[in-house]
C-alpha positions as a Python dict, from the first residue, in 0.01 Angstrom:
ca = {
    (1, 'M'): (0, 0, 0),
    (2, 'S'): (401, -78, 37),
    (3, 'V'): (539, -213, 366),
    (4, 'E'): (750, 62, 417),
    (5, 'Q'): (420, 303, 480),
    (6, 'E'): (215, 329, 755),
    (7, 'A'): (-154, 409, 745),
    (8, 'P'): (-350, 531, 1009),
    (9, 'P'): (-603, 301, 1232),
    (10, 'T'): (-895, 424, 1035),
    (11, 'Q'): (-761, 323, 692),
    (12, 'R'): (-702, -31, 816),
    (13, 'G'): (-1068, -147, 942),
    (14, 'G'): (-1166, -195, 1302),
    (15, 'G'): (-1105, 129, 1453),
    (16, 'L'): (-901, 235, 1742),
    (17, 'F'): (-1128, 46, 1984),
    (18, 'G'): (-1128, -269, 1784),
    (19, 'K'): (-753, -257, 1793),
    (20, 'A'): (-762, -208, 2150),
    (21, 'V'): (-980, -498, 2204),
    (22, 'L'): (-794, -737, 1982),
    (23, 'L'): (-468, -650, 2146),
    (24, 'L'): (-633, -714, 2477),
    (25, 'S'): (-796, -1005, 2404),
    (26, 'G'): (-471, -1153, 2203),
    (27, 'N'): (-268, -1088, 2547),
    (28, 'A'): (-549, -1257, 2767),
    (29, 'A'): (-569, -1535, 2545),
    (30, 'S'): (-191, -1617, 2505),
    (31, 'S'): (-177, -1562, 2893),
    (32, 'L'): (-476, -1740, 3020),
    (33, 'L'): (-317, -2034, 2818),
    (34, 'S'): (7, -2023, 2952),
    (35, 'L'): (-178, -2003, 3295),
    (36, 'V'): (-433, -2319, 3218),
    (37, 'R'): (-44, -2505, 3121),
    (38, 'N'): (87, -2413, 3435),
    (39, 'L'): (-180, -2489, 3652),
    (40, 'L'): (-222, -2845, 3451),
    (41, 'I'): (108, -2935, 3536),
    (42, 'A'): (108, -2802, 3888),
    (43, 'R'): (-225, -3053, 3941),
    (44, 'L'): (-33, -3341, 3769),
    (45, 'I'): (333, -3317, 3901),
    (46, 'P'): (443, -3342, 4283),
    (47, 'V'): (456, -2991, 4460),
    (48, 'E'): (840, -3039, 4484),
    (49, 'D'): (891, -3101, 4117),
    (50, 'Y'): (650, -2777, 4010),
    (51, 'G'): (913, -2611, 4221),
    (52, 'V'): (1200, -2743, 4022),
    (53, 'A'): (1000, -2645, 3703),
    (54, 'A'): (980, -2285, 3838),
    (55, 'T'): (1360, -2259, 3858),
    (56, 'F'): (1354, -2323, 3445),
    (57, 'A'): (1190, -1961, 3393),
    (58, 'A'): (1417, -1845, 3649),
    (59, 'A'): (1696, -1972, 3451),
    (60, 'M'): (1622, -1841, 3137),
    (61, 'S'): (1545, -1489, 3277),
    (62, 'F'): (1868, -1469, 3408),
    (63, 'V'): (2025, -1528, 3095),
    (64, 'E'): (1820, -1331, 2891),
    (65, 'M'): (1861, -1011, 3098),
    (66, 'L'): (2263, -1049, 3087),
    (67, 'S'): (2224, -910, 2707),
    (68, 'A'): (1855, -729, 2689),
    (69, 'F'): (1863, -402, 2527),
    (70, 'G'): (1473, -337, 2478),
    (71, 'L'): (1503, -398, 2094),
    (72, 'Q'): (1105, -471, 2094),
    (73, 'Q'): (1064, -151, 2240),
    (74, 'Q'): (1342, 35, 2019),
    (75, 'V'): (1172, -105, 1687),
    (76, 'I'): (834, 39, 1823),
    (77, 'Q'): (983, 356, 1936),
    (78, 'S'): (1243, 468, 1712),
    (79, 'K'): (1164, 701, 1418),
    (80, 'Q'): (1430, 498, 1208),
    (81, 'Q'): (1208, 210, 1007),
    (82, 'D'): (1399, 112, 713),
    (83, 'T'): (1496, -296, 636),
    (84, 'K'): (1889, -212, 675),
    (85, 'W'): (1815, -87, 1025),
    (86, 'Q'): (1592, -375, 1144),
    (87, 'S'): (1825, -611, 987),
    (88, 'A'): (2120, -499, 1191),
    (89, 'L'): (1877, -508, 1507),
    (90, 'Q'): (1781, -875, 1377),
    (91, 'G'): (2140, -948, 1397),
    (92, 'F'): (2217, -799, 1737),
    (93, 'Q'): (1955, -978, 1858),
    (94, 'F'): (2055, -1333, 1744),
    (95, 'A'): (2408, -1239, 1843),
    (96, 'R'): (2312, -1188, 2219),
    (97, 'A'): (2109, -1500, 2186),
    (98, 'V'): (2403, -1727, 2118),
    (99, 'L'): (2574, -1542, 2421),
    (100, 'S'): (2310, -1607, 2637),
    (101, 'A'): (2289, -1990, 2528),
    (102, 'L'): (2659, -2043, 2609),
    (103, 'V'): (2590, -1868, 2922),
    (104, 'L'): (2342, -2089, 3048),
    (105, 'F'): (2476, -2400, 2915),
    (106, 'F'): (2814, -2343, 3069),
    (107, 'S'): (2658, -2242, 3384),
    (108, 'A'): (2400, -2499, 3390),
    (109, 'G'): (2630, -2697, 3685),
    (110, 'L'): (2670, -2376, 3914),
    (111, 'I'): (2259, -2259, 3881),
    (112, 'A'): (2178, -2651, 4001),
    (113, 'D'): (2419, -2678, 4286),
    (114, 'F'): (2313, -2312, 4420),
    (115, 'M'): (1946, -2391, 4382),
    (116, 'G'): (2008, -2711, 4588),
    (117, 'V'): (1918, -2955, 4301),
    (118, 'P'): (2229, -3065, 4112),
    (119, 'E'): (2072, -3383, 3945),
    (120, 'V'): (1893, -3149, 3712),
    (121, 'A'): (2187, -2930, 3598),
    (122, 'W'): (2126, -3155, 3248),
    (123, 'A'): (1818, -2969, 3236),
    (124, 'Y'): (1960, -2658, 3217),
    (125, 'Q'): (2166, -2732, 2955),
    (126, 'V'): (1906, -2857, 2734),
    (127, 'L'): (1693, -2530, 2823),
    (128, 'A'): (1991, -2359, 2641),
    (129, 'I'): (1832, -2411, 2348),
    (130, 'A'): (1538, -2169, 2400),
    (131, 'P'): (1734, -1858, 2399),
    (132, 'L'): (1881, -1944, 2058),
    (133, 'L'): (1489, -1984, 1903),
    (134, 'N'): (1414, -1657, 2048),
    (135, 'G'): (1678, -1461, 1924),
    (136, 'L'): (1529, -1591, 1563),
    (137, 'V'): (1196, -1466, 1630),
    (138, 'H'): (1106, -1175, 1389),
    (139, 'L'): (1104, -822, 1491),
    (140, 'D'): (866, -747, 1206),
    (141, 'I'): (589, -829, 1453),
    (142, 'Y'): (677, -581, 1687),
    (143, 'R'): (756, -326, 1436),
    (144, 'L'): (393, -379, 1265),
    (145, 'N'): (272, -261, 1626),
    (146, 'R'): (383, 120, 1540),
    (147, 'S'): (92, 125, 1286),
    (148, 'M'): (-148, -54, 1515),
    (149, 'R'): (-151, -398, 1368),
    (150, 'Y'): (-137, -653, 1636),
    (151, 'G'): (-235, -986, 1462),
    (152, 'P'): (133, -1130, 1367),
    (153, 'M'): (242, -1053, 1720),
    (154, 'I'): (-85, -1213, 1862),
    (155, 'L'): (-51, -1517, 1648),
    (156, 'T'): (311, -1550, 1742),
    (157, 'M'): (213, -1524, 2128),
    (158, 'T'): (-74, -1725, 2126),
    (159, 'V'): (-54, -2050, 1896),
    (160, 'P'): (266, -2182, 2002),
    (161, 'V'): (156, -2180, 2373),
    (162, 'L'): (-183, -2329, 2284),
    (163, 'I'): (43, -2584, 2134),
    (164, 'S'): (267, -2632, 2428),
    (165, 'L'): (-80, -2667, 2637),
    (166, 'I'): (-187, -2962, 2393),
    (167, 'A'): (152, -3146, 2453),
    (168, 'V'): (131, -3149, 2833),
    (169, 'W'): (-68, -3465, 2892),
    (170, 'P'): (154, -3676, 2652),
    (171, 'L'): (456, -3537, 2798),
    (172, 'Y'): (343, -3629, 3126),
    (173, 'M'): (262, -3974, 3021),
    (174, 'M'): (623, -3998, 2883),
    (175, 'F'): (811, -3819, 3216),
    (176, 'G'): (555, -3774, 3491),
    (177, 'D'): (757, -3503, 3685),
    (178, 'Y'): (936, -3159, 3570),
    (179, 'R'): (1087, -3278, 3255),
    (180, 'V'): (699, -3200, 3130),
    (181, 'M'): (756, -2800, 3186),
    (182, 'L'): (1130, -2818, 3047),
    (183, 'Y'): (998, -2967, 2707),
    (184, 'A'): (646, -2780, 2711),
    (185, 'I'): (879, -2432, 2679),
    (186, 'L'): (1089, -2550, 2416),
    (187, 'I'): (789, -2650, 2202),
    (188, 'Q'): (626, -2308, 2283),
    (189, 'M'): (995, -2126, 2185),
    (190, 'G'): (1046, -2301, 1848),
    (191, 'L'): (661, -2234, 1748),
    (192, 'M'): (711, -1882, 1803),
    (193, 'M'): (992, -1853, 1600),
    (194, 'V'): (872, -2041, 1335),
    (195, 'I'): (508, -1841, 1336),
    (196, 'S'): (701, -1481, 1380),
    (197, 'I'): (875, -1573, 1036),
    (198, 'L'): (550, -1664, 852),
    (199, 'T'): (368, -1379, 987),
    (200, 'A'): (607, -1122, 906),
    (201, 'E'): (617, -857, 612),
    (202, 'R'): (986, -838, 553),
    (203, 'A'): (1238, -1114, 506),
    (204, 'L'): (1455, -1210, 811),
    (205, 'R'): (1775, -1079, 750),
    (206, 'L'): (2062, -1060, 1018),
    (207, 'S'): (2361, -838, 987),
    (208, 'L'): (2571, -643, 1190),
    (209, 'D'): (2623, -261, 1182),
    (210, 'R'): (2846, -85, 1440),
    (211, 'S'): (2672, 235, 1386),
    (212, 'V'): (2331, 65, 1472),
    (213, 'I'): (2482, -142, 1768),
    (214, 'G'): (2580, 201, 1898),
    (215, 'Q'): (2243, 337, 1865),
    (216, 'V'): (2106, 12, 2037),
    (217, 'V'): (2373, 19, 2347),
    (218, 'R'): (2296, 381, 2396),
    (219, 'F'): (1890, 349, 2378),
    (220, 'G'): (1925, 11, 2588),
    (221, 'W'): (2204, 17, 2854),
    (222, 'P'): (1937, 150, 3088),
    (223, 'L'): (1686, -99, 2975),
    (224, 'L'): (1975, -371, 3032),
    (225, 'I'): (1989, -265, 3367),
    (226, 'N'): (1646, -263, 3424),
    (227, 'N'): (1602, -594, 3252),
    (228, 'I'): (1847, -734, 3528),
    (229, 'L'): (1658, -535, 3802),
    (230, 'I'): (1324, -689, 3695),
    (231, 'F'): (1478, -1016, 3692),
    (232, 'V'): (1555, -975, 4061),
    (233, 'V'): (1206, -812, 4119),
    (234, 'L'): (1033, -1123, 3958),
    (235, 'N'): (1260, -1406, 4063),
    (236, 'G'): (1459, -1280, 4353),
    (237, 'E'): (1264, -1419, 4595),
    (238, 'K'): (1158, -1741, 4435),
    (239, 'I'): (1544, -1785, 4445),
    (240, 'V'): (1575, -1691, 4814),
    (241, 'V'): (1254, -1904, 4908),
    (242, 'G'): (1371, -2212, 4721),
    (243, 'R'): (1731, -2223, 4864),
    (244, 'E'): (1639, -2138, 5206),
    (245, 'L'): (1288, -2276, 5257),
    (246, 'G'): (1302, -2584, 4974),
    (247, 'M'): (1159, -2665, 4665),
    (248, 'A'): (791, -2762, 4814),
    (249, 'V'): (760, -2436, 4982),
    (250, 'L'): (865, -2255, 4636),
    (251, 'G'): (613, -2462, 4430),
    (252, 'I'): (354, -2311, 4644),
    (253, 'F'): (486, -1929, 4596),
    (254, 'A'): (526, -1987, 4236),
    (255, 'M'): (218, -2114, 4183),
    (256, 'G'): (89, -1785, 4387),
    (257, 'F'): (305, -1550, 4175),
    (258, 'T'): (181, -1707, 3837),
    (259, 'L'): (-196, -1665, 3952),
    (260, 'T'): (-110, -1321, 4030),
    (261, 'L'): (170, -1208, 3818),
    (262, 'T'): (-50, -1350, 3490),
    (263, 'P'): (-340, -1099, 3489),
    (264, 'T'): (-101, -814, 3569),
    (265, 'M'): (139, -889, 3287),
    (266, 'V'): (-173, -905, 3044),
    (267, 'L'): (-311, -587, 3115),
    (268, 'A'): (12, -402, 3148),
    (269, 'K'): (147, -556, 2845),
    (270, 'S'): (-169, -415, 2681),
    (271, 'V'): (-137, -95, 2785),
    (272, 'Q'): (194, -76, 2702),
    (273, 'S'): (120, -203, 2324),
    (274, 'F'): (-163, 20, 2288),
    (275, 'F'): (-55, 337, 2431),
    (276, 'L'): (333, 337, 2324),
    (277, 'P'): (282, 386, 1973),
    (278, 'Q'): (48, 688, 2031),
    (279, 'L'): (266, 809, 2269),
    (280, 'S'): (595, 791, 2061),
    (281, 'K'): (415, 989, 1798),
    (282, 'L'): (338, 1241, 2039),
    (283, 'Q'): (630, 1294, 2236),
    (284, 'D'): (741, 1596, 2069),
    (285, 'D'): (378, 1760, 2075),
    (286, 'D'): (367, 1823, 2467),
    (287, 'V'): (-18, 1953, 2453),
    (288, 'R'): (-145, 1649, 2315),
    (289, 'F'): (152, 1430, 2496),
    (290, 'Q'): (27, 1518, 2861),
    (291, 'P'): (-333, 1414, 2887),
    (292, 'L'): (-253, 1068, 2709),
    (293, 'A'): (23, 1010, 2962),
    (294, 'R'): (-205, 1059, 3239),
    (295, 'A'): (-419, 829, 3073),
    (296, 'T'): (-171, 569, 3049),
    (297, 'I'): (-97, 614, 3406),
    (298, 'E'): (-428, 630, 3539),
    (299, 'A'): (-486, 321, 3321),
    (300, 'N'): (-223, 100, 3524),
    (301, 'F'): (-353, 218, 3837),
    (302, 'F'): (-718, 80, 3729),
    (303, 'N'): (-565, -266, 3611),
    (304, 'G'): (-372, -308, 3946),
    (305, 'A'): (-671, -212, 4146),
    (306, 'L'): (-855, -456, 3903),
    (307, 'L'): (-647, -745, 4007),
    (308, 'V'): (-679, -660, 4375),
    (309, 'V'): (-1057, -679, 4390),
    (310, 'G'): (-1076, -991, 4177),
    (311, 'V'): (-827, -1192, 4401),
    (312, 'V'): (-1022, -1093, 4698),
    (313, 'L'): (-1369, -1202, 4537),
    (314, 'L'): (-1253, -1523, 4338),
    (315, 'G'): (-861, -1593, 4474),
    (316, 'E'): (-973, -1854, 4752),
    (317, 'I'): (-1208, -2015, 4493),
    (318, 'F'): (-1001, -2034, 4233),
    (319, 'V'): (-699, -2211, 4401),
    (320, 'T'): (-934, -2442, 4582),
    (321, 'L'): (-1113, -2566, 4255),
    (322, 'A'): (-806, -2529, 4006),
    (323, 'L'): (-569, -2697, 4267),
    (324, 'G'): (-688, -2910, 4533),
    (325, 'D'): (-573, -2974, 4873),
    (326, 'K'): (-205, -2980, 4813),
    (327, 'Y'): (-216, -2597, 4744),
    (328, 'A'): (-403, -2500, 5038),
    (329, 'A'): (-105, -2326, 5198),
    (330, 'L'): (-144, -2090, 4930),
    (331, 'V'): (-478, -1961, 5020),
    (332, 'P'): (-389, -1711, 5302),
    (333, 'L'): (-132, -1533, 5079),
    (334, 'M'): (-320, -1461, 4741),
    (335, 'V'): (-468, -1119, 4844),
    (336, 'W'): (-120, -1008, 4985),
    (337, 'L'): (54, -1159, 4701),
    (338, 'A'): (-187, -963, 4445),
    (339, 'I'): (-117, -645, 4666),
    (340, 'L'): (251, -690, 4575),
    (341, 'Q'): (158, -749, 4190),
    (342, 'A'): (-63, -465, 4164),
    (343, 'M'): (237, -207, 4304),
    (344, 'R'): (447, -344, 4020),
    (345, 'V'): (139, -231, 3757),
    (346, 'F'): (130, 114, 3909),
    (347, 'K'): (488, 163, 3817),
    (348, 'A'): (448, 62, 3455),
    (349, 'G'): (217, 343, 3353),
    (350, 'G'): (520, 602, 3421),
    (351, 'A'): (758, 357, 3253),
    (352, 'V'): (584, 353, 2923),
    (353, 'V'): (557, 716, 2929),
    (354, 'S'): (910, 742, 3010),
    (355, 'L'): (1000, 527, 2750),
    (356, 'A'): (779, 687, 2503),
    (357, 'R'): (1035, 1002, 2560),
    (358, 'A'): (1329, 787, 2569),
    (359, 'K'): (1389, 828, 2943),
    (360, 'T'): (1480, 474, 2967),
    (361, 'E'): (1639, 547, 3317),
    (362, 'N'): (1331, 603, 3495),
    (363, 'A'): (1222, 254, 3503),
    (364, 'M'): (1542, 116, 3636),
    (365, 'V'): (1555, 352, 3901),
    (366, 'A'): (1189, 291, 4018),
    (367, 'N'): (1283, -97, 4029),
    (368, 'S'): (1597, -30, 4205),
    (369, 'F'): (1409, -23, 4540),
    (370, 'R'): (1260, -346, 4515),
    (371, 'V'): (1631, -522, 4434),
    (372, 'L'): (1709, -301, 4763),
    (373, 'S'): (1491, -486, 4971),
    (374, 'L'): (1622, -830, 4865),
    (375, 'P'): (1858, -862, 5136),
    (376, 'L'): (1619, -786, 5394),
    (377, 'S'): (1397, -1052, 5246),
    (378, 'W'): (1665, -1303, 5246),
    (379, 'W'): (1742, -1210, 5619),
    (380, 'A'): (1368, -1268, 5684),
    (381, 'A'): (1358, -1631, 5523),
    (382, 'V'): (1658, -1734, 5685),
    (383, 'E'): (1581, -1616, 6031),
    (384, 'T'): (1240, -1671, 6042),
    (385, 'G'): (1104, -1877, 5787),
    (386, 'D'): (811, -1689, 5760),
    (387, 'L'): (685, -1654, 5364),
    (388, 'L'): (448, -1394, 5442),
    (389, 'L'): (704, -1148, 5584),
    (390, 'V'): (905, -1187, 5273),
    (391, 'I'): (590, -1099, 5059),
    (392, 'W'): (561, -794, 5316),
    (393, 'I'): (903, -661, 5238),
    (394, 'A'): (878, -719, 4884),
    (395, 'T'): (560, -500, 4871),
    (396, 'A'): (728, -206, 5081),
    (397, 'G'): (1011, -203, 4798),
    (398, 'E'): (756, -234, 4539),
    (399, 'M'): (553, 74, 4727),
    (400, 'C'): (897, 292, 4716),
    (401, 'G'): (940, 210, 4340),
    (402, 'V'): (598, 346, 4266),
    (403, 'I'): (676, 676, 4457),
    (404, 'A'): (992, 690, 4266),
    (405, 'S'): (808, 616, 3958),
    (406, 'L'): (580, 940, 3993),
    (407, 'V'): (842, 1181, 4069),
    (408, 'L'): (1075, 1066, 3808),
    (409, 'T'): (787, 1097, 3536),
    (410, 'R'): (700, 1431, 3643),
    (411, 'W'): (1080, 1570, 3680),
    (412, 'R'): (1218, 1397, 3402),
    (413, 'A'): (940, 1279, 3136),
    (414, 'G'): (790, 1650, 3244),
    (415, 'V'): (425, 1522, 3263),
    (416, 'A'): (219, 1738, 3519),
    (417, 'L'): (40, 1482, 3772),
    (418, 'A'): (-170, 1678, 3974),
    (419, 'R'): (-459, 1545, 3814),
    (420, 'L'): (-384, 1210, 3936),
    (421, 'W'): (-383, 1260, 4302),
    (422, 'P'): (-813, 1145, 4364),
    (423, 'V'): (-698, 829, 4176),
    (424, 'V'): (-438, 755, 4367),
    (425, 'G'): (-613, 827, 4663),
    (426, 'C'): (-865, 577, 4565),
    (427, 'V'): (-634, 310, 4488),
    (428, 'L'): (-481, 359, 4849),
    (429, 'A'): (-815, 341, 5012),
    (430, 'L'): (-872, 13, 4814),
    (431, 'L'): (-513, -138, 4903),
    (432, 'I'): (-580, -99, 5278),
    (433, 'T'): (-929, -240, 5272),
    (434, 'A'): (-801, -556, 5084),
    (435, 'A'): (-511, -554, 5373),
    (436, 'L'): (-753, -561, 5609),
    (437, 'F'): (-974, -833, 5445),
    (438, 'A'): (-663, -1063, 5410),
    (439, 'A'): (-564, -996, 5791),
    (440, 'H'): (-939, -1042, 5923),
    (441, 'G'): (-895, -1336, 6113),
    (442, 'D'): (-558, -1206, 6266),
    (443, 'I'): (-709, -861, 6396),
    (444, 'A'): (-937, -858, 6696),
    (445, 'A'): (-1081, -516, 6602),
    (446, 'L'): (-1252, -687, 6297),
    (447, 'A'): (-1408, -948, 6474),
    (448, 'G'): (-1751, -810, 6434),
    (449, 'V'): (-1702, -687, 6078),
    (450, 'P'): (-1826, -939, 5787),
    (451, 'R'): (-1536, -993, 5565),
    (452, 'W'): (-1820, -961, 5269),
    (453, 'T'): (-1870, -612, 5393),
    (454, 'L'): (-1461, -528, 5346),
    (455, 'A'): (-1497, -734, 4983),
    (456, 'A'): (-1829, -500, 4879),
    (457, 'L'): (-1617, -180, 5006),
    (458, 'C'): (-1349, -304, 4799),
    (459, 'V'): (-1571, -315, 4513),
    (460, 'A'): (-1687, 36, 4555),
    (461, 'L'): (-1390, 176, 4582),
    (462, 'L'): (-1273, 39, 4289),
    (463, 'G'): (-1595, 183, 4087),
    (464, 'L'): (-1466, 535, 4270),
    (465, 'C'): (-1107, 471, 4116),
    (466, 'G'): (-1289, 476, 3788),
    (467, 'W'): (-1505, 739, 3790),
    (468, 'T'): (-1201, 996, 3920),
    (469, 'M'): (-986, 884, 3607),
    (470, 'R'): (-1043, 1233, 3426),
    (471, 'D'): (-800, 1202, 3153),
    (472, 'T'): (-870, 844, 3064),
    (473, 'K'): (-1256, 951, 3033),
    (474, 'A'): (-1161, 1235, 2821),
    (475, 'Y'): (-946, 1007, 2596),
    (476, 'L'): (-1227, 757, 2558),
    (477, 'S'): (-1492, 1035, 2470),
    (478, 'S'): (-1263, 1210, 2224),
    (479, 'R'): (-1216, 856, 2061),
    (480, 'K'): (-1610, 808, 2049),
    (481, 'R'): (-1672, 1141, 1902),
    (482, 'K'): (-1415, 1065, 1597),
    (483, 'T'): (-1547, 711, 1558),
    (484, 'Q'): (-1843, 857, 1509),
    (485, 'A'): (-1773, 1160, 1298),
    (486, 'A'): (-1573, 868, 1063),
}
């Protein structure tokens, strides 16, 4: 079969649900390995050094967001799939990577001074190699997702982080501080570039085409702004905490973010990779698009709820066993951080649906509410030094974003949402119960209610949430019938 053709999933073996399992397991493996690497580094180096290491990811995100036009999404969503068009996308990606590397290299001193660690400016300059490596990652691994061939992408995401995990101990023996994270990141990025090229079907070609650049900019400018907003969403509070409360507190906060963000990213990324190709192909078929769009949103609501229940049941045990006493201050924050990250996942469903219909502005607007809350978070950090208050403010911003995402999905993407309200109601009840669980020791009215009762209620509400997901259940039933018929 020519590499220019796309065969339906049933012709490539494994079936649709086999692809879904492969995708989820691949994303989970990559994120789990990354999490284990970060946990190992956090366990080995001082908390303050882990805070410095956490700023590396923030610095990379900062320069990447300055020129991110959603090329990975565009190579899946667009109906144009010829090699000339793809090589122009690839050339544009590398050009922006060069720009990102130059910005990071020459702003390294400013970043280090702003974060209060001027002695590590050299590390940010070394980190400028990473955007260059990322700019040569082959877009073919994402193009193949359009026909639901996920193997090359999974290999590219999984093997490099495994090798970087293996490298942690030798790096620790050589350096013993934040440099372990620096060089682990560079190893991962270099291997991602190499494996993406080796597993691609098309040769890596770079070109610059003015007409394609125009298409990229028109499609991607809302995504560029959204990426700026996402940077603020993911790193805004970290920057505030690191600058105002110090690297040791940032180490605690960044680890809590990692533990709760990792599973949400796995689930949200898997949902997008699974549903976006299907939604994109149905973008002009409203009858079939509507129920699939609602199933996508339902799946993200369930994923966020699942994260919260998991942290309620296992969060304290995991932090204690994996990180030890030096991260004891993280335990009271875990459920609150899980609620915060769940709100982010709830927005993701509407973003995927809107992206399938090229309504790229929707995610930008939804994320703006979290950004608007950042000055209030900064004030809270300066005036009170209360990390929990910072988390609550961020959560309120995310909640406003969820509401905006649903409104925009209904208004601009044209998806009827009335069937979703039972799911939304169950999830809201679950979040309230989880909040009571987290605040159990501080609320006198709960003194006679065992915490395990609230945990059990969270589990029951999660089950009820799954039961009310009508469009998801209908989608699963229809796929099962088609599989049996085939």
